[in-house]
């Protein structure tokens, strides 16, 4: 087991993916690669702040650097619970921004393919999240993917609340949801 000191996560030693036993450099993954990948996803997820263009602008998860997408793909193959944890944090932040801005959930996909699924190129982090969680059957048409999906996932998987950043964001969502339910929209 590797203990990532920056985030106190234990992840198993790199496993060889039978479909793709080599990393992008053509070598089997090693602990150094895993630590670098983990650092990328932790820094991105913890530092992620949905971009706002002002009042009443719905934030979309766009412009994710390729290095982050590739890190999540690789970590998913090594330790999907770690990828699940940090993707959950990102989607909680998106949902919180939607509630804070506009008091409701919005569609997460940036583009909706003709078959109504999740496009791995347009929405790579959503695609990765769904591969891990099986939240949606990606072989069937998905009418709407609400931004509250990450919140719903954490509600069903309370173990994710062990992550302090997830717990803090989850609690902020509860506070704003309670205010919205009471008819208090802006503080």
PDB file of C-alpha atoms in Angstrom:
ATOM      1  CA  UNK A   1       0.000   0.000   0.000  1.00  0.00           C
ATOM      2  CA  UNK A   2       1.117   3.535  -0.764  1.00  0.00           C
ATOM      3  CA  UNK A   3       0.166   6.259   1.694  1.00  0.00           C
ATOM      4  CA  UNK A   4      -0.142   9.601  -0.018  1.00  0.00           C
ATOM      5  CA  UNK A   5       1.015  11.986   2.692  1.00  0.00           C
ATOM      6  CA  UNK A   6      -0.589  15.055   1.141  1.00  0.00           C
ATOM      7  CA  UNK A   7      -4.069  13.608   1.527  1.00  0.00           C
ATOM      8  CA  UNK A   8      -3.658  10.633   3.880  1.00  0.00           C
ATOM      9  CA  UNK A   9      -5.113   8.200   1.379  1.00  0.00           C
ATOM     10  CA  UNK A  10      -4.000   4.629   1.103  1.00  0.00           C
ATOM     11  CA  UNK A  11      -3.990   3.349  -2.406  1.00  0.00           C
ATOM     12  CA  UNK A  12      -2.946  -0.100  -3.474  1.00  0.00           C
ATOM     13  CA  UNK A  13       0.217  -0.618  -5.468  1.00  0.00           C
ATOM     14  CA  UNK A  14      -0.317  -0.003  -9.172  1.00  0.00           C
ATOM     15  CA  UNK A  15      -2.189  -2.818 -10.822  1.00  0.00           C
ATOM     16  CA  UNK A  16      -1.673  -3.798 -14.390  1.00  0.00           C
ATOM     17  CA  UNK A  17      -4.735  -3.124 -16.497  1.00  0.00           C
ATOM     18  CA  UNK A  18      -5.077  -6.216 -18.661  1.00  0.00           C
ATOM     19  CA  UNK A  19      -6.526  -4.123 -21.473  1.00  0.00           C
ATOM     20  CA  UNK A  20      -3.770  -1.508 -21.263  1.00  0.00           C
ATOM     21  CA  UNK A  21      -0.794  -2.753 -19.251  1.00  0.00           C
ATOM     22  CA  UNK A  22       1.386   0.234 -20.144  1.00  0.00           C
ATOM     23  CA  UNK A  23       1.056   3.870 -19.157  1.00  0.00           C
ATOM     24  CA  UNK A  24       1.321   6.763 -21.620  1.00  0.00           C
ATOM     25  CA  UNK A  25       5.128   6.487 -21.628  1.00  0.00           C
ATOM     26  CA  UNK A  26       4.940   2.825 -22.624  1.00  0.00           C
ATOM     27  CA  UNK A  27       5.980   1.540 -19.189  1.00  0.00           C
ATOM     28  CA  UNK A  28       4.076  -0.255 -16.494  1.00  0.00           C
ATOM     29  CA  UNK A  29       2.858   2.206 -13.847  1.00  0.00           C
ATOM     30  CA  UNK A  30       5.037   2.556 -10.762  1.00  0.00           C
ATOM     31  CA  UNK A  31       4.674   4.180  -7.359  1.00  0.00           C
ATOM     32  CA  UNK A  32       6.223   7.443  -8.588  1.00  0.00           C
ATOM     33  CA  UNK A  33       3.699   7.624 -11.426  1.00  0.00           C
ATOM     34  CA  UNK A  34       0.864   6.859  -9.029  1.00  0.00           C
ATOM     35  CA  UNK A  35       1.977   9.567  -6.604  1.00  0.00           C
ATOM     36  CA  UNK A  36       2.154  12.113  -9.434  1.00  0.00           C
ATOM     37  CA  UNK A  37      -1.274  11.143 -10.724  1.00  0.00           C
ATOM     38  CA  UNK A  38      -2.729  11.305  -7.237  1.00  0.00           C
ATOM     39  CA  UNK A  39      -1.200  14.731  -6.679  1.00  0.00           C
ATOM     40  CA  UNK A  40      -2.771  15.983  -9.922  1.00  0.00           C
ATOM     41  CA  UNK A  41      -6.291  14.845  -9.047  1.00  0.00           C
ATOM     42  CA  UNK A  42      -6.130  15.981  -5.415  1.00  0.00           C
ATOM     43  CA  UNK A  43      -4.824  19.432  -6.343  1.00  0.00           C
ATOM     44  CA  UNK A  44      -7.382  19.841  -9.099  1.00  0.00           C
ATOM     45  CA  UNK A  45     -10.373  18.639  -7.050  1.00  0.00           C
ATOM     46  CA  UNK A  46      -9.485  20.536  -3.896  1.00  0.00           C
ATOM     47  CA  UNK A  47      -8.584  23.691  -5.822  1.00  0.00           C
ATOM     48  CA  UNK A  48     -11.494  23.531  -8.244  1.00  0.00           C
ATOM     49  CA  UNK A  49     -13.815  26.507  -8.094  1.00  0.00           C
ATOM     50  CA  UNK A  50     -16.613  26.629 -10.650  1.00  0.00           C
ATOM     51  CA  UNK A  51     -16.128  29.634 -12.916  1.00  0.00           C
ATOM     52  CA  UNK A  52     -18.788  32.276 -12.559  1.00  0.00           C
ATOM     53  CA  UNK A  53     -19.486  34.967 -15.103  1.00  0.00           C
ATOM     54  CA  UNK A  54     -21.587  36.974 -12.666  1.00  0.00           C
ATOM     55  CA  UNK A  55     -25.072  36.657 -11.255  1.00  0.00           C
ATOM     56  CA  UNK A  56     -27.345  33.943 -12.580  1.00  0.00           C
ATOM     57  CA  UNK A  57     -24.722  32.298 -14.775  1.00  0.00           C
ATOM     58  CA  UNK A  58     -24.939  28.514 -14.688  1.00  0.00           C
ATOM     59  CA  UNK A  59     -21.494  26.988 -14.303  1.00  0.00           C
ATOM     60  CA  UNK A  60     -20.481  24.036 -16.456  1.00  0.00           C
ATOM     61  CA  UNK A  61     -17.491  21.785 -15.900  1.00  0.00           C
ATOM     62  CA  UNK A  62     -15.500  22.756 -18.990  1.00  0.00           C
ATOM     63  CA  UNK A  63     -11.863  23.344 -19.814  1.00  0.00           C
ATOM     64  CA  UNK A  64     -10.537  20.497 -17.689  1.00  0.00           C
ATOM     65  CA  UNK A  65      -6.851  20.080 -18.587  1.00  0.00           C
ATOM     66  CA  UNK A  66      -5.940  16.866 -20.402  1.00  0.00           C
ATOM     67  CA  UNK A  67      -3.438  16.069 -17.647  1.00  0.00           C
ATOM     68  CA  UNK A  68      -6.291  16.007 -15.116  1.00  0.00           C
ATOM     69  CA  UNK A  69      -8.535  13.870 -17.320  1.00  0.00           C
ATOM     70  CA  UNK A  70      -5.692  11.413 -17.956  1.00  0.00           C
ATOM     71  CA  UNK A  71      -4.827  11.311 -14.250  1.00  0.00           C
ATOM     72  CA  UNK A  72      -8.427  10.457 -13.331  1.00  0.00           C
ATOM     73  CA  UNK A  73      -8.532   7.745 -16.007  1.00  0.00           C
ATOM     74  CA  UNK A  74      -5.316   6.210 -14.723  1.00  0.00           C
ATOM     75  CA  UNK A  75      -6.227   6.443 -11.034  1.00  0.00           C
ATOM     76  CA  UNK A  76      -9.637   4.888 -11.777  1.00  0.00           C
ATOM     77  CA  UNK A  77      -7.800   1.820 -13.101  1.00  0.00           C
ATOM     78  CA  UNK A  78      -5.503   1.675 -10.056  1.00  0.00           C
ATOM     79  CA  UNK A  79      -7.913   2.686  -7.292  1.00  0.00           C
ATOM     80  CA  UNK A  80     -11.437   3.597  -8.310  1.00  0.00           C
ATOM     81  CA  UNK A  81     -12.437   4.607  -4.729  1.00  0.00           C
ATOM     82  CA  UNK A  82      -9.827   7.384  -4.824  1.00  0.00           C
ATOM     83  CA  UNK A  83     -11.063   8.619  -8.200  1.00  0.00           C
ATOM     84  CA  UNK A  84     -14.662   8.357  -6.951  1.00  0.00           C
ATOM     85  CA  UNK A  85     -13.840  10.455  -3.901  1.00  0.00           C
ATOM     86  CA  UNK A  86     -12.264  13.340  -5.794  1.00  0.00           C
ATOM     87  CA  UNK A  87     -14.783  13.291  -8.634  1.00  0.00           C
ATOM     88  CA  UNK A  88     -17.532  13.443  -6.000  1.00  0.00           C
ATOM     89  CA  UNK A  89     -15.877  16.532  -4.533  1.00  0.00           C
ATOM     90  CA  UNK A  90     -15.805  18.234  -7.934  1.00  0.00           C
ATOM     91  CA  UNK A  91     -19.470  17.485  -8.623  1.00  0.00           C
ATOM     92  CA  UNK A  92     -20.471  18.652  -5.139  1.00  0.00           C
ATOM     93  CA  UNK A  93     -18.760  21.967  -5.880  1.00  0.00           C
ATOM     94  CA  UNK A  94     -20.607  22.310  -9.183  1.00  0.00           C
ATOM     95  CA  UNK A  95     -23.944  21.607  -7.479  1.00  0.00           C
ATOM     96  CA  UNK A  96     -23.185  24.086  -4.706  1.00  0.00           C
ATOM     97  CA  UNK A  97     -22.424  26.760  -7.310  1.00  0.00           C
ATOM     98  CA  UNK A  98     -25.761  26.064  -9.031  1.00  0.00           C
ATOM     99  CA  UNK A  99     -27.669  26.343  -5.765  1.00  0.00           C
ATOM    100  CA  UNK A 100     -25.798  29.484  -4.768  1.00  0.00           C
ATOM    101  CA  UNK A 101     -26.344  31.131  -8.145  1.00  0.00           C
ATOM    102  CA  UNK A 102     -29.766  30.013  -9.201  1.00  0.00           C
ATOM    103  CA  UNK A 103     -31.287  27.890  -6.402  1.00  0.00           C
ATOM    104  CA  UNK A 104     -31.696  24.737  -8.428  1.00  0.00           C
ATOM    105  CA  UNK A 105     -29.914  21.910 -10.164  1.00  0.00           C
ATOM    106  CA  UNK A 106     -28.958  22.059 -13.846  1.00  0.00           C
ATOM    107  CA  UNK A 107     -27.939  19.654 -16.596  1.00  0.00           C
ATOM    108  CA  UNK A 108     -24.321  18.581 -16.123  1.00  0.00           C
ATOM    109  CA  UNK A 109     -23.529  17.617 -19.689  1.00  0.00           C
ATOM    110  CA  UNK A 110     -21.985  20.301 -21.850  1.00  0.00           C
ATOM    111  CA  UNK A 111     -23.220  18.531 -24.974  1.00  0.00           C
ATOM    112  CA  UNK A 112     -25.818  15.820 -25.310  1.00  0.00           C
ATOM    113  CA  UNK A 113     -24.996  13.252 -27.987  1.00  0.00           C
ATOM    114  CA  UNK A 114     -27.726  12.156 -30.369  1.00  0.00           C
ATOM    115  CA  UNK A 115     -28.064   8.905 -28.447  1.00  0.00           C
ATOM    116  CA  UNK A 116     -28.545  10.842 -25.183  1.00  0.00           C
ATOM    117  CA  UNK A 117     -25.623   9.275 -23.313  1.00  0.00           C
ATOM    118  CA  UNK A 118     -22.477  10.823 -21.797  1.00  0.00           C
ATOM    119  CA  UNK A 119     -19.824  11.859 -24.283  1.00  0.00           C
ATOM    120  CA  UNK A 120     -16.364  10.874 -23.053  1.00  0.00           C
ATOM    121  CA  UNK A 121     -14.708  13.727 -24.953  1.00  0.00           C
ATOM    122  CA  UNK A 122     -17.097  16.576 -24.132  1.00  0.00           C
ATOM    123  CA  UNK A 123     -17.659  15.566 -20.509  1.00  0.00           C
ATOM    124  CA  UNK A 124     -14.696  13.383 -19.535  1.00  0.00           C
ATOM    125  CA  UNK A 125     -14.987  13.728 -15.749  1.00  0.00           C
ATOM    126  CA  UNK A 126     -18.704  13.000 -15.810  1.00  0.00           C
ATOM    127  CA  UNK A 127     -17.942   9.989 -18.011  1.00  0.00           C
ATOM    128  CA  UNK A 128     -15.279   8.762 -15.548  1.00  0.00           C
ATOM    129  CA  UNK A 129     -17.623   9.290 -12.599  1.00  0.00           C
ATOM    130  CA  UNK A 130     -20.295   7.218 -14.308  1.00  0.00           C
ATOM    131  CA  UNK A 131     -17.823   4.433 -15.148  1.00  0.00           C
ATOM    132  CA  UNK A 132     -16.983   4.161 -11.452  1.00  0.00           C
ATOM    133  CA  UNK A 133     -20.465   4.566  -9.974  1.00  0.00           C
ATOM    134  CA  UNK A 134     -22.718   3.126 -12.685  1.00  0.00           C
ATOM    135  CA  UNK A 135     -25.094   5.920 -11.724  1.00  0.00           C
ATOM    136  CA  UNK A 136     -26.567   5.766 -15.229  1.00  0.00           C
ATOM    137  CA  UNK A 137     -26.788   2.984 -17.778  1.00  0.00           C
ATOM    138  CA  UNK A 138     -24.708   4.579 -20.518  1.00  0.00           C
ATOM    139  CA  UNK A 139     -26.140   2.175 -23.093  1.00  0.00           C
ATOM    140  CA  UNK A 140     -29.546   3.823 -22.667  1.00  0.00           C
ATOM    141  CA  UNK A 141     -30.744   7.330 -23.360  1.00  0.00           C
ATOM    142  CA  UNK A 142     -30.310   9.615 -20.347  1.00  0.00           C
ATOM    143  CA  UNK A 143     -32.900  12.377 -20.376  1.00  0.00           C
ATOM    144  CA  UNK A 144     -31.325  14.626 -17.758  1.00  0.00           C
ATOM    145  CA  UNK A 145     -28.203  14.496 -15.605  1.00  0.00           C
ATOM    146  CA  UNK A 146     -28.826  16.894 -12.755  1.00  0.00           C
ATOM    147  CA  UNK A 147     -25.978  18.630 -10.996  1.00  0.00           C
ATOM    148  CA  UNK A 148     -27.271  17.263  -7.691  1.00  0.00           C
ATOM    149  CA  UNK A 149     -26.092  13.827  -8.807  1.00  0.00           C
ATOM    150  CA  UNK A 150     -22.835  14.106  -6.827  1.00  0.00           C
ATOM    151  CA  UNK A 151     -24.769  15.134  -3.729  1.00  0.00           C
ATOM    152  CA  UNK A 152     -27.162  12.204  -4.146  1.00  0.00           C
ATOM    153  CA  UNK A 153     -24.189   9.871  -4.544  1.00  0.00           C
ATOM    154  CA  UNK A 154     -22.563  11.115  -1.331  1.00  0.00           C
ATOM    155  CA  UNK A 155     -25.885  10.795   0.533  1.00  0.00           C
ATOM    156  CA  UNK A 156     -26.009   7.124  -0.490  1.00  0.00           C
ATOM    157  CA  UNK A 157     -22.291   6.570   0.164  1.00  0.00           C
ATOM    158  CA  UNK A 158     -21.658   8.231   3.538  1.00  0.00           C
ATOM    159  CA  UNK A 159     -18.113   6.826   3.676  1.00  0.00           C
ATOM    160  CA  UNK A 160     -17.177   9.677   1.322  1.00  0.00           C
ATOM    161  CA  UNK A 161     -17.891  12.135   4.150  1.00  0.00           C
ATOM    162  CA  UNK A 162     -14.627  11.013   5.778  1.00  0.00           C
ATOM    163  CA  UNK A 163     -12.965  13.405   3.334  1.00  0.00           C
ATOM    164  CA  UNK A 164     -13.066  16.792   5.099  1.00  0.00           C
ATOM    165  CA  UNK A 165     -13.424  18.755   1.844  1.00  0.00           C
ATOM    166  CA  UNK A 166     -16.392  16.616   0.819  1.00  0.00           C
ATOM    167  CA  UNK A 167     -17.942  16.958   4.269  1.00  0.00           C
ATOM    168  CA  UNK A 168     -17.485  20.766   4.262  1.00  0.00           C
ATOM    169  CA  UNK A 169     -19.032  21.137   0.806  1.00  0.00           C
ATOM    170  CA  UNK A 170     -21.834  18.717   1.689  1.00  0.00           C
ATOM    171  CA  UNK A 171     -22.639  20.803   4.787  1.00  0.00           C
ATOM    172  CA  UNK A 172     -22.626  24.040   2.752  1.00  0.00           C
ATOM    173  CA  UNK A 173     -25.106  22.428   0.367  1.00  0.00           C
ATOM    174  CA  UNK A 174     -27.321  21.464   3.301  1.00  0.00           C
ATOM    175  CA  UNK A 175     -27.296  25.047   4.617  1.00  0.00           C
ATOM    176  CA  UNK A 176     -28.162  26.600   1.271  1.00  0.00           C
ATOM    177  CA  UNK A 177     -30.798  23.912   0.565  1.00  0.00           C
ATOM    178  CA  UNK A 178     -32.417  24.580   3.938  1.00  0.00           C
ATOM    179  CA  UNK A 179     -32.517  28.316   3.143  1.00  0.00           C
ATOM    180  CA  UNK A 180     -34.018  27.692  -0.297  1.00  0.00           C
ATOM    181  CA  UNK A 181     -36.658  25.410   1.251  1.00  0.00           C
ATOM    182  CA  UNK A 182     -37.565  28.246   3.650  1.00  0.00           C
ATOM    183  CA  UNK A 183     -37.875  30.709   0.756  1.00  0.00           C
ATOM    184  CA  UNK A 184     -34.642  32.510   1.619  1.00  0.00           C
ATOM    185  CA  UNK A 185     -32.796  32.814  -1.665  1.00  0.00           C
ATOM    186  CA  UNK A 186     -29.973  35.256  -1.051  1.00  0.00           C
ATOM    187  CA  UNK A 187     -28.136  36.048   2.136  1.00  0.00           C
TER     188      UNK A 187
END
